[in-house]
Amino acid sequence: MRYFSFLILLSCCFFAQAQKNYHSDTVMWQQAGEQKMQYLFNHTMLFQDTARTNFGDLSIYYDRKNLNYRSSQMAQKTAVAALEARGINYLSDKVVVSGTFRYAKTWEDSLAYFLGGLDDNSIPGYYYTPKAGKFERQTYDAQAHIGYKIDQHWQADLQANYTHHWATRSVDPRMELYSMKFLLKPSLSYIGRSQQHIAITGIWGYGKGETNISYKNRTLNDGAAYPEYHHYSSFGYGYIKELDSTNLRQYDRYRGAELAGTLTRPQWTLNWSASYLNRHHENTNDVRHLQNYMVKQTFNLDQLAIDLLFTDKRINSNLLRFKLTTESGQDGVYHKGTNYFLTRWNTSLIYSKAIASSSSNPKEVGISIESLYDKRDDALTALAERSWLAMSVPLSWSKIWQSAERVRLQLTPSYRLRLTNSLKILSGQLNSFTAGVAYPELYYYDANVLAVQTKLSYLTNRVIRTTKTAFFIDLRFESASKLNSALTEGTAAFRGRNTNWRMGVNFYL
């Protein structure tokens, strides 16, 4: 908890921002904020800022989702109330601090087959139950960074990330969950003479969590009369154990490195980064420091990520961004060997063009292409393989008045096309997981999805004279195609239309 208290204090003091969001509302509403957001692609660029102005924003919003088209491990209804704070503060010519803090309260209804915390289905070890129920969650995210300019060419930075999650369920079997994650990222940067730099970052961290299961009505946990209320342990993609009544304890170790840099020319700028992260996960019922500590299952997850951002310096600028993330993992120990394999690829390419950016009616048009490949291989039970391709066309229009008030309308139609989708289950392995999770996921990825998202924002300084305030409402509508696969007996497909709306306010400090 001492790390948690330190990060919250530092983040709240400096309202810091460190997320890689280049065409956000902050970028559109404040020219200085646009420069800051691009600088935070790599901390070294903060010292390249000749203005050295402090910057921050505070966001409060309420989000509500209704998912009729979903997998069995998604809640049908979700509500979120959240507060986010970000910013940068120059303490001197040599010292700068930045960070971010987020608190979210979440309510979920009609969630089944998952008794876990944050959505992290890359890791196989968790409890689940067929009975749907209501969940309540609290999440704290804090990130703090401090940078020190050693001399004209060298800079040292230290970043710390902390996530705390708590969740409970009000329907038998009742779950109580706690988890935390802490990452430390020291880095050293070299700034060249021609405004180009390179930075190397080490990543070290750990995490832990505990899940408790209890029944208010003990008869639901006895015998075969109420199988829907029984809870199971999942160890892969279909390999399960029923009614494991001991507490589930999980431990994580993170190790990795990142290489990032910026190449600047008179007409354009290229930001780039490449990173590797290894997560070693242990699944057990024991406390780690006990002498007879026993690991039931391990899972090693390797993640590689590449991020390229190109922007030119024209009045009507162009933006091009490419991202690639790969994940591969395998388990061990529990079966005295390896049984479960995971492979995931996610790529995206975004192009955006500003039009009439110096006028009172600036516009923006773009195109985004994203693809996903996901393979889960459980040697004892099932093999699932799926992929899809999605394309969206983000459009925006703004109106700026002489009083500096402005309104912005965004419209983004998109379409997701199924490429491959298959499920192979070994003979005699149709169990609670394969029937309740694997088949519904087969039906979920079997669909093509048409979506439209629109956002209306209004910026004014009439609420607080010294602070710009932006009110916004964001709406998203999704419609999935009809089921193409034959519905297997004893399984369910969740079809229909999805709606998601968010409303809130941003304060630019």
Coordinates of C-alpha atoms in Angstrom, one line a residue:
M1 CA 0.0 0.0 0.0
R2 CA 2.9 2.4 0.4
Y3 CA 3.5 2.4 -3.3
F4 CA -0.2 3.0 -3.9
S5 CA -0.3 6.0 -1.5
F6 CA 2.9 7.5 -3.1
L7 CA 1.6 7.2 -6.6
I8 CA -1.9 8.7 -5.9
L9 CA -0.3 11.6 -4.1
L10 CA 2.1 12.4 -6.9
S11 CA -0.5 11.9 -9.6
C12 CA -3.1 14.1 -7.9
C13 CA -0.5 16.8 -7.3
F14 CA 0.6 17.1 -10.9
F15 CA -2.5 16.0 -12.8
A16 CA -0.1 14.2 -15.1
Q17 CA -0.6 12.7 -18.6
A18 CA 1.4 9.9 -20.0
Q19 CA -1.0 7.9 -22.3
K20 CA -0.3 7.8 -26.0
N21 CA -3.4 9.6 -27.3
Y22 CA -2.6 11.9 -30.2
H23 CA -5.9 12.9 -31.6
S24 CA -7.9 13.1 -28.4
D25 CA -10.2 15.9 -27.4
T26 CA -7.3 17.5 -25.6
V27 CA -5.4 17.7 -28.9
M28 CA -8.3 19.2 -30.7
W29 CA -9.2 21.7 -28.0
Q30 CA -5.8 23.1 -27.0
Q31 CA -2.9 23.7 -29.3
A32 CA -0.4 23.6 -26.3
G33 CA -2.0 20.4 -25.2
E34 CA -1.4 18.8 -28.6
Q35 CA 2.3 19.4 -28.4
K36 CA 2.4 18.0 -24.8
M37 CA 0.6 14.8 -25.8
Q38 CA 3.0 14.2 -28.7
Y39 CA 6.0 14.9 -26.4
L40 CA 4.8 12.3 -24.0
F41 CA 5.2 9.6 -26.6
N42 CA 8.7 9.6 -25.1
H43 CA 9.6 11.5 -21.9
T44 CA 12.8 12.8 -23.4
M45 CA 10.8 15.2 -25.6
L46 CA 9.6 17.1 -22.6
F47 CA 12.9 18.8 -22.3
Q48 CA 12.8 19.7 -26.0
D49 CA 9.7 21.9 -25.3
T50 CA 10.9 25.5 -25.5
A51 CA 7.7 26.8 -23.9
R52 CA 8.1 24.7 -20.8
T53 CA 4.4 25.3 -19.8
N54 CA 2.6 23.2 -17.3
F55 CA -0.4 21.4 -18.5
G56 CA -3.2 19.3 -17.1
D57 CA -6.8 18.1 -17.5
L58 CA -9.4 16.5 -15.4
S59 CA -12.2 14.3 -16.8
I60 CA -15.4 13.0 -15.1
Y61 CA -17.8 10.7 -17.0
Y62 CA -20.5 8.1 -16.8
D63 CA -20.6 5.2 -19.2
R64 CA -23.4 2.6 -19.8
K65 CA -23.4 -0.5 -22.1
N66 CA -26.1 -2.9 -23.1
L67 CA -24.7 -5.9 -24.9
N68 CA -27.1 -8.3 -26.5
Y69 CA -24.4 -9.5 -29.0
R70 CA -21.6 -10.8 -26.7
S71 CA -19.8 -13.9 -25.6
S72 CA -20.8 -15.8 -22.4
Q73 CA -18.0 -14.2 -20.4
M74 CA -19.3 -10.6 -21.0
A75 CA -21.8 -8.8 -18.9
Q76 CA -25.1 -7.9 -20.6
K77 CA -25.3 -4.6 -18.8
T78 CA -22.4 -2.5 -17.5
A79 CA -22.3 1.0 -15.9
V80 CA -19.1 2.9 -15.0
A81 CA -18.6 6.1 -13.1
A82 CA -15.0 7.4 -13.5
L83 CA -12.6 10.2 -12.7
E84 CA -9.3 10.8 -14.6
A85 CA -6.6 13.3 -14.0
R86 CA -3.5 14.0 -16.1
G87 CA -0.8 16.6 -16.5
I88 CA 2.8 17.9 -16.6
N89 CA 4.7 20.1 -14.2
Y90 CA 8.2 21.7 -14.8
L91 CA 9.8 22.0 -11.4
S92 CA 13.0 23.5 -12.8
D93 CA 15.1 23.6 -15.9
K94 CA 16.4 20.1 -15.0
V95 CA 13.4 18.4 -13.4
V96 CA 10.0 17.6 -14.8
V97 CA 7.2 15.4 -13.4
S98 CA 4.2 13.8 -15.1
G99 CA 1.7 11.1 -14.4
T100 CA -2.0 10.1 -14.5
F101 CA -4.6 8.9 -12.0
R102 CA -7.9 7.1 -12.7
Y103 CA -10.6 5.8 -10.4
A104 CA -13.5 3.8 -11.8
K105 CA -16.6 2.3 -10.1
T106 CA -18.2 -0.4 -12.1
W107 CA -21.5 -2.3 -11.9
E108 CA -22.1 -5.4 -14.0
D109 CA -25.3 -7.4 -14.5
S110 CA -25.9 -10.8 -16.0
L111 CA -22.3 -11.9 -16.1
A112 CA -21.6 -15.7 -16.1
Y113 CA -18.7 -18.0 -16.6
F114 CA -16.2 -15.6 -15.1
L115 CA -15.4 -15.0 -11.4
G116 CA -12.3 -12.9 -12.0
G117 CA -11.1 -9.3 -11.9
L118 CA -10.0 -7.1 -14.7
D119 CA -10.6 -8.6 -18.2
D120 CA -7.5 -10.6 -18.8
N121 CA -8.5 -13.7 -20.7
S122 CA -4.9 -14.4 -21.8
I123 CA -4.3 -16.0 -18.4
P124 CA -6.0 -19.5 -18.1
G125 CA -6.2 -19.9 -14.3
Y126 CA -9.5 -18.5 -12.8
Y127 CA -12.8 -19.5 -11.2
Y128 CA -16.1 -19.6 -13.2
T129 CA -19.7 -20.6 -12.7
P130 CA -22.6 -21.0 -15.1
K131 CA -25.0 -19.0 -12.9
A132 CA -25.1 -15.3 -14.0
G133 CA -25.0 -12.6 -11.3
K134 CA -24.3 -9.0 -10.4
F135 CA -20.8 -7.7 -9.8
E136 CA -19.4 -4.5 -8.2
R137 CA -15.9 -3.4 -9.0
Q138 CA -13.5 -0.6 -8.0
T139 CA -10.3 0.1 -10.0
Y140 CA -7.4 2.5 -9.1
D141 CA -4.8 3.3 -11.8
A142 CA -1.9 5.6 -11.0
Q143 CA 1.2 6.4 -13.0
A144 CA 4.0 8.8 -12.0
H145 CA 7.1 9.9 -13.8
I146 CA 10.1 12.1 -12.9
G147 CA 12.7 13.2 -15.4
Y148 CA 16.1 14.7 -14.7
K149 CA 18.3 16.4 -17.4
I150 CA 21.9 15.4 -16.6
D151 CA 23.5 17.6 -19.3
Q152 CA 22.9 18.8 -22.8
H153 CA 22.7 15.3 -24.2
W154 CA 21.8 12.9 -21.4
Q155 CA 18.6 12.5 -19.4
A156 CA 17.5 10.0 -16.7
D157 CA 13.8 9.1 -16.1
L158 CA 11.9 6.9 -13.6
Q159 CA 8.3 5.9 -14.1
A160 CA 6.1 3.8 -11.7
N161 CA 2.7 2.3 -12.5
Y162 CA 0.3 0.9 -10.0
T163 CA -3.1 -0.8 -10.5
H164 CA -5.4 -1.9 -7.7
H165 CA -8.6 -3.8 -8.3
W166 CA -11.4 -5.1 -6.0
A167 CA -14.5 -7.0 -7.0
T168 CA -17.4 -8.7 -5.3
R169 CA -20.5 -10.7 -6.5
S170 CA -24.0 -10.7 -4.8
V171 CA -25.3 -14.1 -6.2
D172 CA -24.2 -17.6 -5.1
P173 CA -21.4 -18.5 -5.5
R174 CA -20.3 -15.2 -4.0
M175 CA -16.8 -14.0 -5.0
E176 CA -14.5 -11.6 -3.3
L177 CA -11.4 -10.6 -5.3
Y178 CA -8.4 -8.4 -4.7
S179 CA -5.5 -7.9 -7.1
M180 CA -2.6 -5.4 -7.6
K181 CA 0.1 -4.8 -10.1
F182 CA 3.2 -2.7 -9.8
L183 CA 5.7 -1.8 -12.5
L184 CA 8.9 0.2 -12.3
K185 CA 10.5 1.6 -15.5
P186 CA 13.9 3.4 -15.3
S187 CA 15.2 4.8 -18.5
L188 CA 18.3 6.6 -19.9
S189 CA 18.0 8.9 -23.0
Y190 CA 20.5 10.5 -25.4
I191 CA 19.5 13.7 -27.2
G192 CA 21.4 14.3 -30.4
R193 CA 22.4 17.6 -31.9
S194 CA 19.8 17.5 -34.7
Q195 CA 16.7 17.2 -32.4
Q196 CA 16.7 13.4 -32.5
H197 CA 16.9 11.2 -29.5
I198 CA 16.9 7.5 -28.4
A199 CA 15.9 6.0 -25.0
I200 CA 16.3 2.6 -23.5
T201 CA 14.0 1.5 -20.7
G202 CA 14.0 -1.4 -18.3
I203 CA 10.8 -2.9 -17.0
W204 CA 10.5 -4.7 -13.6
G205 CA 7.4 -5.5 -11.7
Y206 CA 5.2 -7.9 -9.8
G207 CA 1.6 -8.6 -9.1
K208 CA -0.6 -10.7 -6.8
G209 CA -4.3 -11.5 -6.3
E210 CA -6.6 -13.6 -4.3
T211 CA -10.1 -14.9 -5.0
N212 CA -12.4 -16.2 -2.2
I213 CA -15.6 -18.2 -2.9
S214 CA -18.5 -18.6 -0.5
Y215 CA -22.1 -19.7 -0.6
K216 CA -24.9 -18.0 1.4
N217 CA -27.2 -21.0 0.7
R218 CA -25.0 -24.1 1.3
T219 CA -27.5 -26.4 -0.4
L220 CA -26.6 -24.9 -3.7
N221 CA -23.1 -26.2 -3.3
D222 CA -24.0 -29.8 -2.5
G223 CA -24.7 -32.7 -4.7
A224 CA -25.8 -32.6 -8.4
A225 CA -29.2 -31.0 -7.9
Y226 CA -28.0 -27.5 -8.6
P227 CA -25.2 -27.7 -11.2
E228 CA -25.7 -24.2 -12.4
Y229 CA -24.5 -22.9 -9.0
H230 CA -21.3 -25.0 -8.9
H231 CA -18.0 -23.3 -9.4
Y232 CA -15.1 -24.6 -11.4
S233 CA -11.4 -23.9 -11.9
S234 CA -10.3 -23.3 -15.5
F235 CA -6.7 -24.4 -16.4
G236 CA -6.8 -23.9 -20.1
Y237 CA -9.5 -23.9 -22.8
G238 CA -11.7 -26.7 -21.5
Y239 CA -9.5 -28.5 -18.9
I240 CA -11.4 -27.8 -15.6
K241 CA -11.8 -28.9 -12.0
E242 CA -15.1 -28.7 -10.1
L243 CA -15.7 -27.3 -6.6
D244 CA -12.2 -26.4 -5.6
S245 CA -13.2 -24.7 -2.3
T246 CA -9.8 -23.3 -1.3
N247 CA -8.8 -19.6 -2.0
L248 CA -7.2 -19.0 -5.3
R249 CA -3.9 -17.1 -5.0
Q250 CA -2.0 -15.8 -8.0
Y251 CA 1.4 -14.2 -8.3
D252 CA 3.0 -12.4 -11.3
R253 CA 6.5 -11.4 -12.2
Y254 CA 7.2 -8.9 -15.0
R255 CA 10.5 -8.4 -16.8
G256 CA 11.0 -6.5 -20.0
A257 CA 12.7 -3.7 -22.0
E258 CA 11.8 -0.9 -24.4
L259 CA 13.7 1.0 -27.0
A260 CA 12.2 4.3 -28.2
G261 CA 13.1 7.4 -30.0
T262 CA 12.2 10.4 -32.1
L263 CA 13.5 11.5 -35.5
T264 CA 12.8 15.2 -36.3
R265 CA 13.1 16.9 -39.6
P266 CA 12.0 20.4 -40.7
Q267 CA 8.9 19.0 -42.5
W268 CA 8.0 15.9 -40.4
T269 CA 8.5 14.0 -37.1
L270 CA 8.7 10.2 -36.6
N271 CA 8.1 8.7 -33.1
W272 CA 8.9 5.0 -32.7
S273 CA 9.1 2.4 -30.0
A274 CA 9.7 -1.4 -29.7
S275 CA 9.2 -3.3 -26.5
Y276 CA 9.3 -6.8 -25.0
L277 CA 7.5 -7.9 -21.8
N278 CA 7.6 -11.3 -20.1
R279 CA 4.9 -12.2 -17.6
H280 CA 5.5 -15.2 -15.4
H281 CA 2.2 -16.2 -13.7
E282 CA 1.7 -18.7 -10.9
N283 CA -1.6 -20.2 -9.9
T284 CA -1.8 -21.7 -6.4
N285 CA -3.9 -22.1 -3.2
D286 CA -0.9 -21.5 -1.0
V287 CA 0.8 -18.4 0.4
R288 CA 4.1 -17.9 -1.4
H289 CA 6.2 -17.5 1.7
L290 CA 5.1 -20.8 3.3
Q291 CA 7.7 -23.5 3.4
N292 CA 5.5 -26.0 1.6
Y293 CA 4.4 -23.6 -1.1
M294 CA 3.0 -25.6 -4.1
V295 CA 2.4 -24.2 -7.6
K296 CA -0.6 -25.9 -9.4
Q297 CA 0.0 -24.2 -12.7
T298 CA 2.4 -21.7 -14.3
F299 CA 1.9 -19.6 -17.4
N300 CA 4.6 -17.7 -19.3
L301 CA 3.3 -14.9 -21.6
D302 CA 5.7 -13.1 -24.0
Q303 CA 4.5 -9.8 -25.5
L304 CA 6.2 -7.9 -28.4
A305 CA 5.0 -4.4 -29.4
I306 CA 6.0 -2.0 -32.2
D307 CA 4.5 1.5 -32.5
L308 CA 5.3 4.0 -35.3
L309 CA 3.8 7.5 -35.5
F310 CA 4.5 9.8 -38.4
T311 CA 3.3 13.4 -38.5
D312 CA 4.1 16.2 -40.9
K313 CA 4.3 19.9 -40.1
R314 CA 2.0 21.4 -42.7
I315 CA -0.9 23.6 -41.9
N316 CA -3.3 20.8 -42.9
S317 CA -1.2 18.1 -41.4
N318 CA -1.1 14.3 -42.0
L319 CA -0.8 11.6 -39.4
L320 CA 0.1 8.0 -40.1
R321 CA 0.3 5.4 -37.3
F322 CA 1.2 1.7 -37.3
K323 CA 0.9 -0.7 -34.3
L324 CA 1.7 -4.3 -34.0
T325 CA 1.3 -6.4 -30.8
T326 CA 2.0 -10.2 -30.6
E327 CA 1.4 -12.5 -27.6
S328 CA 2.5 -16.1 -27.1
G329 CA 2.1 -18.1 -24.0
Q330 CA 2.2 -21.6 -22.6
D331 CA 1.5 -23.3 -19.3
G332 CA 3.4 -25.9 -17.2
V333 CA 3.9 -27.7 -13.8
Y334 CA 0.3 -28.8 -13.2
H335 CA 0.4 -31.6 -15.8
K336 CA 4.2 -32.1 -15.4
G337 CA 4.5 -30.7 -18.9
T338 CA 2.8 -28.2 -21.2
N339 CA -0.9 -28.4 -22.1
Y340 CA -2.2 -24.9 -23.0
F341 CA -0.9 -22.6 -25.8
L342 CA -1.9 -19.1 -26.7
T343 CA -1.1 -17.1 -29.8
R344 CA -2.4 -13.6 -30.6
W345 CA -1.6 -11.0 -33.2
N346 CA -3.1 -7.5 -33.4
T347 CA -2.2 -4.9 -36.0
S348 CA -3.6 -1.5 -36.8
L349 CA -2.9 1.2 -39.4
I350 CA -4.4 4.6 -39.1
Y351 CA -4.2 7.6 -41.5
S352 CA -5.7 11.0 -40.6
K353 CA -5.8 14.2 -42.6
A354 CA -6.6 17.7 -41.3
I355 CA -8.6 20.0 -43.6
A356 CA -8.9 23.8 -43.3
S357 CA -7.2 23.5 -39.9
S358 CA -6.5 27.3 -39.7
S359 CA -10.1 28.3 -40.4
S360 CA -13.1 28.6 -38.2
N361 CA -14.4 25.3 -39.5
P362 CA -11.6 22.8 -39.2
K363 CA -12.3 19.2 -40.3
E364 CA -10.6 15.9 -40.1
V365 CA -11.0 12.7 -42.2
G366 CA -9.2 9.4 -41.8
I367 CA -9.2 5.7 -42.3
S368 CA -8.3 2.9 -39.9
I369 CA -7.7 -0.8 -40.6
E370 CA -7.3 -3.3 -37.8
S371 CA -6.9 -7.1 -37.7
L372 CA -6.9 -9.7 -35.0
Y373 CA -5.7 -13.4 -35.0
D374 CA -6.4 -15.5 -31.9
K375 CA -5.5 -19.2 -31.3
R376 CA -6.1 -21.2 -28.1
D377 CA -4.8 -24.7 -28.1
D378 CA -5.7 -27.0 -25.2
A379 CA -4.1 -30.4 -25.9
L380 CA -6.5 -32.2 -23.5
T381 CA -9.7 -30.6 -24.7
A382 CA -10.1 -28.2 -27.6
L383 CA -8.6 -26.0 -30.3
A384 CA -10.1 -22.6 -31.2
E385 CA -8.8 -20.4 -34.0
R386 CA -10.3 -17.1 -35.2
S387 CA -9.4 -13.9 -37.0
W388 CA -11.2 -10.8 -38.3
L389 CA -10.5 -7.6 -40.2
A390 CA -12.1 -4.3 -39.3
M391 CA -12.2 -0.9 -41.2
S392 CA -13.5 2.4 -39.9
V393 CA -13.7 5.9 -41.3
P394 CA -13.4 8.6 -38.6
L395 CA -14.8 12.0 -39.6
S396 CA -14.9 15.3 -37.6
W397 CA -16.2 18.8 -38.1
S398 CA -15.6 21.8 -35.7
K399 CA -17.0 25.3 -35.5
I400 CA -14.9 28.0 -33.7
W401 CA -16.3 31.3 -32.6
Q402 CA -14.4 34.5 -31.9
S403 CA -15.0 34.0 -28.2
A404 CA -12.9 30.8 -28.4
E405 CA -16.0 28.7 -27.8
R406 CA -16.3 25.8 -30.1
V407 CA -18.3 22.7 -30.9
R408 CA -17.1 19.5 -32.5
L409 CA -19.0 16.6 -34.1
Q410 CA -17.3 13.2 -34.7
L411 CA -18.8 10.4 -36.8
T412 CA -17.1 7.0 -37.2
P413 CA -18.8 4.2 -39.2
S414 CA -17.0 0.9 -39.1
Y415 CA -17.4 -2.7 -40.3
R416 CA -15.8 -5.9 -38.9
L417 CA -15.4 -8.8 -41.3
R418 CA -15.0 -12.4 -40.1
L419 CA -12.0 -14.1 -41.8
T420 CA -11.6 -17.5 -40.0
N421 CA -13.5 -19.1 -37.2
S422 CA -13.1 -22.8 -36.1
L423 CA -13.5 -24.9 -33.0
K424 CA -12.3 -28.5 -32.6
I425 CA -13.3 -30.4 -29.4
L426 CA -11.9 -33.9 -28.6
S427 CA -14.4 -36.7 -28.4
G428 CA -16.1 -36.9 -25.0
Q429 CA -14.8 -33.4 -23.9
L430 CA -18.1 -31.5 -24.0
N431 CA -18.1 -30.2 -20.5
S432 CA -19.3 -27.1 -18.6
F433 CA -16.6 -24.9 -20.2
T434 CA -16.7 -26.1 -23.8
A435 CA -20.5 -25.9 -23.8
G436 CA -20.8 -22.7 -21.9
V437 CA -17.7 -20.7 -23.1
A438 CA -16.0 -22.3 -26.2
Y439 CA -19.2 -22.7 -28.3
P440 CA -20.6 -19.2 -27.4
E441 CA -17.2 -17.7 -28.4
L442 CA -17.4 -19.7 -31.7
Y443 CA -20.8 -18.1 -32.4
Y444 CA -19.5 -14.6 -31.2
Y445 CA -16.6 -14.6 -33.7
D446 CA -18.9 -16.0 -36.4
A447 CA -20.5 -12.6 -36.9
N448 CA -19.8 -9.6 -39.1
V449 CA -20.4 -6.4 -37.2
L450 CA -21.6 -3.0 -38.5
A451 CA -21.1 -0.1 -36.0
V452 CA -21.6 3.7 -35.9
Q453 CA -20.1 5.9 -33.3
T454 CA -20.8 9.6 -32.9
K455 CA -19.5 12.2 -30.4
L456 CA -20.6 15.7 -29.8
S457 CA -18.4 18.1 -27.7
Y458 CA -18.8 21.7 -26.7
L459 CA -15.9 23.8 -25.3
T460 CA -16.5 27.0 -23.3
N461 CA -14.8 29.2 -20.6
R462 CA -18.1 30.5 -19.2
V463 CA -18.3 27.9 -16.5
I464 CA -14.9 28.7 -14.9
R465 CA -13.4 31.9 -16.3
T466 CA -9.8 30.7 -15.9
T467 CA -10.4 27.2 -17.1
K468 CA -11.7 25.8 -20.4
T469 CA -14.5 23.3 -19.9
A470 CA -15.7 20.7 -22.4
F471 CA -19.0 18.8 -22.2
F472 CA -19.4 15.7 -24.3
I473 CA -21.7 12.9 -25.1
D474 CA -20.5 9.8 -27.0
L475 CA -22.9 7.2 -28.6
R476 CA -22.1 3.9 -30.2
F477 CA -24.4 1.4 -31.9
E478 CA -23.5 -2.1 -33.1
S479 CA -25.5 -4.7 -35.1
A480 CA -24.2 -8.2 -35.6
S481 CA -25.1 -10.5 -38.5
K482 CA -27.2 -13.6 -38.0
L483 CA -25.6 -16.8 -36.9
N484 CA -24.1 -18.8 -39.7
S485 CA -23.0 -21.9 -37.8
A486 CA -25.4 -24.6 -36.7
L487 CA -26.3 -24.2 -33.0
T488 CA -25.0 -27.2 -31.1
E489 CA -27.4 -28.8 -28.6
G490 CA -26.9 -27.5 -25.0
T491 CA -25.1 -24.3 -26.1
A492 CA -26.3 -20.7 -26.5
A493 CA -25.6 -17.9 -28.9
F494 CA -26.0 -14.3 -27.8
R495 CA -27.3 -12.1 -30.7
G496 CA -28.9 -8.7 -31.1
R497 CA -27.9 -5.1 -31.0
N498 CA -25.5 -3.3 -28.7
T499 CA -25.7 0.2 -27.4
N500 CA -23.1 2.2 -25.5
W501 CA -23.3 5.8 -24.4
R502 CA -21.0 8.0 -22.4
M503 CA -21.4 11.5 -21.1
G504 CA -19.1 13.7 -19.1
V505 CA -17.1 16.9 -18.7
N506 CA -13.4 17.7 -19.2
F507 CA -11.6 20.6 -17.4
Y508 CA -8.4 21.8 -19.1
L509 CA -6.1 23.3 -16.4

